[in-house]
Amino acid sequence: MAVLGVVSACGGGGARDGGSASVPASRHPVSASSSSATSTAPAVATTAPSPAQPAAVDRCHTSELRASVGRNDPGAGQRNFPVVLTNASDRTCTVRGFPGAAFLDASGRQVGSDPRRAPNSDPVTVTLAPGRSAWAGLTFSHPEVSGAEAATPTTLLVTPPDERDPLRVPWTGGTVPVSGNASSVRLTVLAPGTGP
């Protein structure tokens, strides 16, 4: 928006009652040598700088994250563990959706099937500043309650969304169902924080 400077002139050429008249500076410039008027610097149109567009935040890569498993939050024959991904890098990045997971025995062989994705889970993008975390729920029926065949893994592999390389986490959560009735293990989408 252009701003018009205003110059106040006194005496002759002004109002006849001895008052001052205002005229736009752009139409009647005042001479610097005039002793009966004061000049002002010409107005300069200024524009507020537009806010910088925020830089796009890239997804977190496996090498920038560390994984951990929180304490069991049991309920109604269920075992519920938060699987936590923490940004260990010095930049902000994002995670979105389901992590991958698999249980391994002491020899490094997978036990049971890959966990299934929990139904009715709407992914959200979680922005992780350095040191911040996101978690997904790992849930299954306790084998002693469900009667499923069980195994005791030593490791949980956790693969961040859209990545191929997994992170290895020691599994200390005891037995997990691997086949038979109610043997499915489910994972929820990642949410901000470290668990419920």
PDB file of C-alpha atoms in Angstrom:
ATOM      1  CA  MET A   1       0.000   0.000   0.000  1.00  0.00           C
ATOM      2  CA  ALA A   2       1.520   3.376  -1.012  1.00  0.00           C
ATOM      3  CA  VAL A   3       1.706   6.012   1.706  1.00  0.00           C
ATOM      4  CA  LEU A   4       1.307   9.673   0.752  1.00  0.00           C
ATOM      5  CA  GLY A   5       3.442  12.171   2.627  1.00  0.00           C
ATOM      6  CA  VAL A   6       1.647  15.318   3.851  1.00  0.00           C
ATOM      7  CA  VAL A   7       3.249  18.756   4.091  1.00  0.00           C
ATOM      8  CA  SER A   8       1.751  21.552   6.234  1.00  0.00           C
ATOM      9  CA  ALA A   9       2.083  25.016   4.666  1.00  0.00           C
ATOM     10  CA  CYS A  10       1.595  28.237   6.680  1.00  0.00           C
ATOM     11  CA  GLY A  11       0.732  31.791   5.559  1.00  0.00           C
ATOM     12  CA  GLY A  12       0.147  32.715   1.918  1.00  0.00           C
ATOM     13  CA  GLY A  13      -1.464  30.058  -0.234  1.00  0.00           C
ATOM     14  CA  GLY A  14      -3.067  28.499   2.836  1.00  0.00           C
ATOM     15  CA  ALA A  15      -6.472  29.045   4.318  1.00  0.00           C
ATOM     16  CA  ARG A  16      -7.475  32.702   4.467  1.00  0.00           C
ATOM     17  CA  ASP A  17      -8.333  32.531   8.167  1.00  0.00           C
ATOM     18  CA  GLY A  18      -4.652  32.083   9.041  1.00  0.00           C
ATOM     19  CA  GLY A  19      -4.971  28.332   9.542  1.00  0.00           C
ATOM     20  CA  SER A  20      -2.825  25.794   7.791  1.00  0.00           C
ATOM     21  CA  ALA A  21      -3.762  23.824   4.745  1.00  0.00           C
ATOM     22  CA  SER A  22      -2.615  20.305   4.004  1.00  0.00           C
ATOM     23  CA  VAL A  23      -1.680  19.332   0.493  1.00  0.00           C
ATOM     24  CA  PRO A  24      -0.378  16.033  -0.749  1.00  0.00           C
ATOM     25  CA  ALA A  25       3.392  16.153  -1.141  1.00  0.00           C
ATOM     26  CA  SER A  26       3.191  14.265  -4.385  1.00  0.00           C
ATOM     27  CA  ARG A  27       1.248  17.122  -6.042  1.00  0.00           C
ATOM     28  CA  HIS A  28       2.905  20.218  -4.545  1.00  0.00           C
ATOM     29  CA  PRO A  29       6.510  19.599  -3.609  1.00  0.00           C
ATOM     30  CA  VAL A  30       7.956  22.240  -1.298  1.00  0.00           C
ATOM     31  CA  SER A  31      11.236  23.887  -2.157  1.00  0.00           C
ATOM     32  CA  ALA A  32      14.037  23.271   0.317  1.00  0.00           C
ATOM     33  CA  SER A  33      14.923  27.012   0.098  1.00  0.00           C
ATOM     34  CA  SER A  34      11.519  28.173   1.263  1.00  0.00           C
ATOM     35  CA  SER A  35      11.750  29.724   4.719  1.00  0.00           C
ATOM     36  CA  SER A  36       8.022  29.624   5.334  1.00  0.00           C
ATOM     37  CA  ALA A  37       7.568  25.846   5.072  1.00  0.00           C
ATOM     38  CA  THR A  38       9.150  22.757   6.428  1.00  0.00           C
ATOM     39  CA  SER A  39       9.912  19.879   4.076  1.00  0.00           C
ATOM     40  CA  THR A  40       9.672  16.217   4.909  1.00  0.00           C
ATOM     41  CA  ALA A  41      11.405  13.300   3.268  1.00  0.00           C
ATOM     42  CA  PRO A  42       9.393  11.712   0.487  1.00  0.00           C
ATOM     43  CA  ALA A  43       7.282   8.808   1.617  1.00  0.00           C
ATOM     44  CA  VAL A  44       8.576   5.345   0.793  1.00  0.00           C
ATOM     45  CA  ALA A  45       6.175   2.508   0.160  1.00  0.00           C
ATOM     46  CA  THR A  46       7.127  -0.463   2.284  1.00  0.00           C
ATOM     47  CA  THR A  47       5.939  -4.022   2.069  1.00  0.00           C
ATOM     48  CA  ALA A  48       6.040  -6.386   5.016  1.00  0.00           C
ATOM     49  CA  PRO A  49       8.309  -9.337   4.261  1.00  0.00           C
ATOM     50  CA  SER A  50       6.364 -12.481   3.540  1.00  0.00           C
ATOM     51  CA  PRO A  51       6.860 -15.185   6.137  1.00  0.00           C
ATOM     52  CA  ALA A  52       9.335 -17.829   5.091  1.00  0.00           C
ATOM     53  CA  GLN A  53       7.775 -21.106   4.059  1.00  0.00           C
ATOM     54  CA  PRO A  54       8.643 -23.825   6.570  1.00  0.00           C
ATOM     55  CA  ALA A  55      11.038 -26.375   5.188  1.00  0.00           C
ATOM     56  CA  ALA A  56       9.550 -29.768   4.483  1.00  0.00           C
ATOM     57  CA  VAL A  57      10.367 -32.228   7.244  1.00  0.00           C
ATOM     58  CA  ASP A  58      11.728 -35.528   5.956  1.00  0.00           C
ATOM     59  CA  ARG A  59      10.777 -38.880   7.457  1.00  0.00           C
ATOM     60  CA  CYS A  60      12.939 -40.487  10.114  1.00  0.00           C
ATOM     61  CA  HIS A  61      15.353 -43.132   8.870  1.00  0.00           C
ATOM     62  CA  THR A  62      16.313 -46.244  10.811  1.00  0.00           C
ATOM     63  CA  SER A  63      19.814 -44.914  11.461  1.00  0.00           C
ATOM     64  CA  GLU A  64      18.310 -41.865  13.230  1.00  0.00           C
ATOM     65  CA  LEU A  65      16.088 -43.809  15.602  1.00  0.00           C
ATOM     66  CA  ARG A  66      16.414 -46.061  18.598  1.00  0.00           C
ATOM     67  CA  ALA A  67      13.747 -48.540  19.655  1.00  0.00           C
ATOM     68  CA  SER A  68      12.622 -49.786  23.044  1.00  0.00           C
ATOM     69  CA  VAL A  69       9.745 -51.736  24.558  1.00  0.00           C
ATOM     70  CA  GLY A  70       7.876 -50.343  27.547  1.00  0.00           C
ATOM     71  CA  ARG A  71       6.235 -52.174  30.440  1.00  0.00           C
ATOM     72  CA  ASN A  72       3.268 -54.458  29.960  1.00  0.00           C
ATOM     73  CA  ASP A  73      -0.085 -52.806  30.650  1.00  0.00           C
ATOM     74  CA  PRO A  74      -2.237 -55.938  31.129  1.00  0.00           C
ATOM     75  CA  GLY A  75      -5.991 -56.099  30.898  1.00  0.00           C
ATOM     76  CA  ALA A  76      -8.667 -58.799  30.527  1.00  0.00           C
ATOM     77  CA  GLY A  77      -6.238 -61.548  29.522  1.00  0.00           C
ATOM     78  CA  GLN A  78      -4.427 -59.219  27.162  1.00  0.00           C
ATOM     79  CA  ARG A  79      -0.797 -58.209  27.178  1.00  0.00           C
ATOM     80  CA  ASN A  80      -0.131 -54.699  25.920  1.00  0.00           C
ATOM     81  CA  PHE A  81       3.375 -53.356  25.316  1.00  0.00           C
ATOM     82  CA  PRO A  82       4.306 -49.937  23.937  1.00  0.00           C
ATOM     83  CA  VAL A  83       6.911 -50.188  21.188  1.00  0.00           C
ATOM     84  CA  VAL A  84       8.718 -46.855  21.269  1.00  0.00           C
ATOM     85  CA  LEU A  85      10.741 -45.128  18.541  1.00  0.00           C
ATOM     86  CA  THR A  86      12.883 -42.195  19.718  1.00  0.00           C
ATOM     87  CA  ASN A  87      14.622 -39.662  17.506  1.00  0.00           C
ATOM     88  CA  ALA A  88      18.322 -40.046  18.326  1.00  0.00           C
ATOM     89  CA  SER A  89      19.480 -37.626  15.620  1.00  0.00           C
ATOM     90  CA  ASP A  90      20.109 -33.889  15.779  1.00  0.00           C
ATOM     91  CA  ARG A  91      17.373 -33.013  13.283  1.00  0.00           C
ATOM     92  CA  THR A  92      13.585 -33.041  13.354  1.00  0.00           C
ATOM     93  CA  CYS A  93      11.957 -35.829  11.332  1.00  0.00           C
ATOM     94  CA  THR A  94       8.594 -37.579  11.053  1.00  0.00           C
ATOM     95  CA  VAL A  95       7.079 -41.039  11.374  1.00  0.00           C
ATOM     96  CA  ARG A  96       3.672 -42.088  10.081  1.00  0.00           C
ATOM     97  CA  GLY A  97       1.712 -45.312  10.196  1.00  0.00           C
ATOM     98  CA  PHE A  98       2.587 -48.778  11.412  1.00  0.00           C
ATOM     99  CA  PRO A  99       6.044 -49.999  12.323  1.00  0.00           C
ATOM    100  CA  GLY A 100       7.033 -53.506  11.312  1.00  0.00           C
ATOM    101  CA  ALA A 101       7.800 -56.094  13.998  1.00  0.00           C
ATOM    102  CA  ALA A 102       8.953 -59.699  14.324  1.00  0.00           C
ATOM    103  CA  PHE A 103       9.976 -61.934  17.230  1.00  0.00           C
ATOM    104  CA  LEU A 104      13.250 -63.856  17.053  1.00  0.00           C
ATOM    105  CA  ASP A 105      14.507 -66.738  19.173  1.00  0.00           C
ATOM    106  CA  ALA A 106      18.037 -67.091  20.546  1.00  0.00           C
ATOM    107  CA  SER A 107      19.278 -68.528  17.248  1.00  0.00           C
ATOM    108  CA  GLY A 108      17.912 -65.568  15.281  1.00  0.00           C
ATOM    109  CA  ARG A 109      14.982 -67.447  13.717  1.00  0.00           C
ATOM    110  CA  GLN A 110      11.576 -65.802  13.590  1.00  0.00           C
ATOM    111  CA  VAL A 111       8.938 -67.263  15.923  1.00  0.00           C
ATOM    112  CA  GLY A 112       5.297 -66.797  15.022  1.00  0.00           C
ATOM    113  CA  SER A 113       3.868 -64.645  12.274  1.00  0.00           C
ATOM    114  CA  ASP A 114       4.459 -60.966  11.764  1.00  0.00           C
ATOM    115  CA  PRO A 115       2.049 -58.910  13.890  1.00  0.00           C
ATOM    116  CA  ARG A 116      -1.107 -57.822  12.085  1.00  0.00           C
ATOM    117  CA  ARG A 117      -2.187 -54.230  11.754  1.00  0.00           C
ATOM    118  CA  ALA A 118      -4.955 -53.296  14.149  1.00  0.00           C
ATOM    119  CA  PRO A 119      -8.186 -52.509  12.286  1.00  0.00           C
ATOM    120  CA  ASN A 120      -9.739 -49.052  12.290  1.00  0.00           C
ATOM    121  CA  SER A 121      -6.394 -47.351  12.849  1.00  0.00           C
ATOM    122  CA  ASP A 122      -6.027 -43.976  11.150  1.00  0.00           C
ATOM    123  CA  PRO A 123      -2.370 -43.043  10.601  1.00  0.00           C
ATOM    124  CA  VAL A 124      -1.205 -39.600  11.660  1.00  0.00           C
ATOM    125  CA  THR A 125       2.099 -37.911  10.957  1.00  0.00           C
ATOM    126  CA  VAL A 126       4.104 -37.594  14.166  1.00  0.00           C
ATOM    127  CA  THR A 127       6.836 -34.954  14.132  1.00  0.00           C
ATOM    128  CA  LEU A 128       9.799 -35.904  16.290  1.00  0.00           C
ATOM    129  CA  ALA A 129      12.198 -33.220  17.441  1.00  0.00           C
ATOM    130  CA  PRO A 130      15.536 -34.599  18.646  1.00  0.00           C
ATOM    131  CA  GLY A 131      14.952 -36.742  21.727  1.00  0.00           C
ATOM    132  CA  ARG A 132      11.160 -37.023  21.199  1.00  0.00           C
ATOM    133  CA  SER A 133       9.293 -40.326  20.812  1.00  0.00           C
ATOM    134  CA  ALA A 134       6.357 -42.045  19.167  1.00  0.00           C
ATOM    135  CA  TRP A 135       4.833 -45.351  20.203  1.00  0.00           C
ATOM    136  CA  ALA A 136       2.716 -48.172  18.785  1.00  0.00           C
ATOM    137  CA  GLY A 137       0.775 -50.693  20.842  1.00  0.00           C
ATOM    138  CA  LEU A 138       1.825 -54.358  20.581  1.00  0.00           C
ATOM    139  CA  THR A 139      -1.112 -56.439  21.829  1.00  0.00           C
ATOM    140  CA  PHE A 140      -1.868 -60.152  22.144  1.00  0.00           C
ATOM    141  CA  SER A 141      -3.857 -62.561  24.284  1.00  0.00           C
ATOM    142  CA  HIS A 142      -1.813 -64.158  27.055  1.00  0.00           C
ATOM    143  CA  PRO A 143      -1.055 -67.729  25.881  1.00  0.00           C
ATOM    144  CA  GLU A 144      -2.012 -69.173  29.265  1.00  0.00           C
ATOM    145  CA  VAL A 145      -5.450 -67.639  28.865  1.00  0.00           C
ATOM    146  CA  SER A 146      -6.001 -68.267  25.147  1.00  0.00           C
ATOM    147  CA  GLY A 147      -4.480 -71.740  24.996  1.00  0.00           C
ATOM    148  CA  ALA A 148      -2.335 -70.777  21.993  1.00  0.00           C
ATOM    149  CA  GLU A 149       0.995 -72.457  21.443  1.00  0.00           C
ATOM    150  CA  ALA A 150       3.661 -70.191  22.884  1.00  0.00           C
ATOM    151  CA  ALA A 151       7.345 -69.405  22.493  1.00  0.00           C
ATOM    152  CA  THR A 152       9.714 -67.157  24.392  1.00  0.00           C
ATOM    153  CA  PRO A 153      11.573 -64.823  22.040  1.00  0.00           C
ATOM    154  CA  THR A 154      14.819 -63.112  22.934  1.00  0.00           C
ATOM    155  CA  THR A 155      14.608 -60.257  20.428  1.00  0.00           C
ATOM    156  CA  LEU A 156      11.995 -58.009  18.876  1.00  0.00           C
ATOM    157  CA  LEU A 157      12.841 -56.572  15.469  1.00  0.00           C
ATOM    158  CA  VAL A 158      11.252 -53.165  14.927  1.00  0.00           C
ATOM    159  CA  THR A 159      11.241 -51.588  11.478  1.00  0.00           C
ATOM    160  CA  PRO A 160      10.267 -47.894  11.258  1.00  0.00           C
ATOM    161  CA  PRO A 161       7.545 -47.010   8.716  1.00  0.00           C
ATOM    162  CA  ASP A 162       8.748 -46.853   5.103  1.00  0.00           C
ATOM    163  CA  GLU A 163      12.166 -48.219   6.055  1.00  0.00           C
ATOM    164  CA  ARG A 164      13.775 -51.592   5.329  1.00  0.00           C
ATOM    165  CA  ASP A 165      16.403 -51.854   8.022  1.00  0.00           C
ATOM    166  CA  PRO A 166      15.126 -53.016  11.439  1.00  0.00           C
ATOM    167  CA  LEU A 167      16.230 -52.130  14.943  1.00  0.00           C
ATOM    168  CA  ARG A 168      16.909 -54.957  17.407  1.00  0.00           C
ATOM    169  CA  VAL A 169      15.404 -54.730  20.889  1.00  0.00           C
ATOM    170  CA  PRO A 170      15.902 -57.300  23.663  1.00  0.00           C
ATOM    171  CA  TRP A 171      12.545 -58.940  24.406  1.00  0.00           C
ATOM    172  CA  THR A 172      11.902 -59.385  28.134  1.00  0.00           C
ATOM    173  CA  GLY A 173       8.108 -59.651  27.910  1.00  0.00           C
ATOM    174  CA  GLY A 174       7.936 -63.427  28.316  1.00  0.00           C
ATOM    175  CA  THR A 175       5.977 -65.861  26.188  1.00  0.00           C
ATOM    176  CA  VAL A 176       4.099 -64.842  23.058  1.00  0.00           C
ATOM    177  CA  PRO A 177       1.520 -66.791  21.044  1.00  0.00           C
ATOM    178  CA  VAL A 178       2.880 -68.368  17.877  1.00  0.00           C
ATOM    179  CA  SER A 179       0.101 -70.661  16.621  1.00  0.00           C
ATOM    180  CA  GLY A 180      -3.304 -72.049  17.474  1.00  0.00           C
ATOM    181  CA  ASN A 181      -6.328 -70.245  18.892  1.00  0.00           C
ATOM    182  CA  ALA A 182      -6.001 -66.503  19.485  1.00  0.00           C
ATOM    183  CA  SER A 183      -2.409 -66.523  18.315  1.00  0.00           C
ATOM    184  CA  SER A 184      -2.513 -63.220  16.469  1.00  0.00           C
ATOM    185  CA  VAL A 185      -0.389 -60.334  17.640  1.00  0.00           C
ATOM    186  CA  ARG A 186      -1.527 -56.847  16.646  1.00  0.00           C
ATOM    187  CA  LEU A 187       0.164 -53.480  16.232  1.00  0.00           C
ATOM    188  CA  THR A 188      -1.453 -50.048  16.297  1.00  0.00           C
ATOM    189  CA  VAL A 189      -0.353 -46.969  14.379  1.00  0.00           C
ATOM    190  CA  LEU A 190       2.300 -44.724  15.852  1.00  0.00           C
ATOM    191  CA  ALA A 191       1.150 -41.923  18.137  1.00  0.00           C
ATOM    192  CA  PRO A 192       3.094 -39.182  19.941  1.00  0.00           C
ATOM    193  CA  GLY A 193       4.724 -40.040  23.262  1.00  0.00           C
ATOM    194  CA  THR A 194       6.007 -43.194  24.928  1.00  0.00           C
ATOM    195  CA  GLY A 195       2.766 -45.018  25.750  1.00  0.00           C
ATOM    196  CA  PRO A 196      -0.540 -44.807  27.551  1.00  0.00           C
TER     197      PRO A 196
END
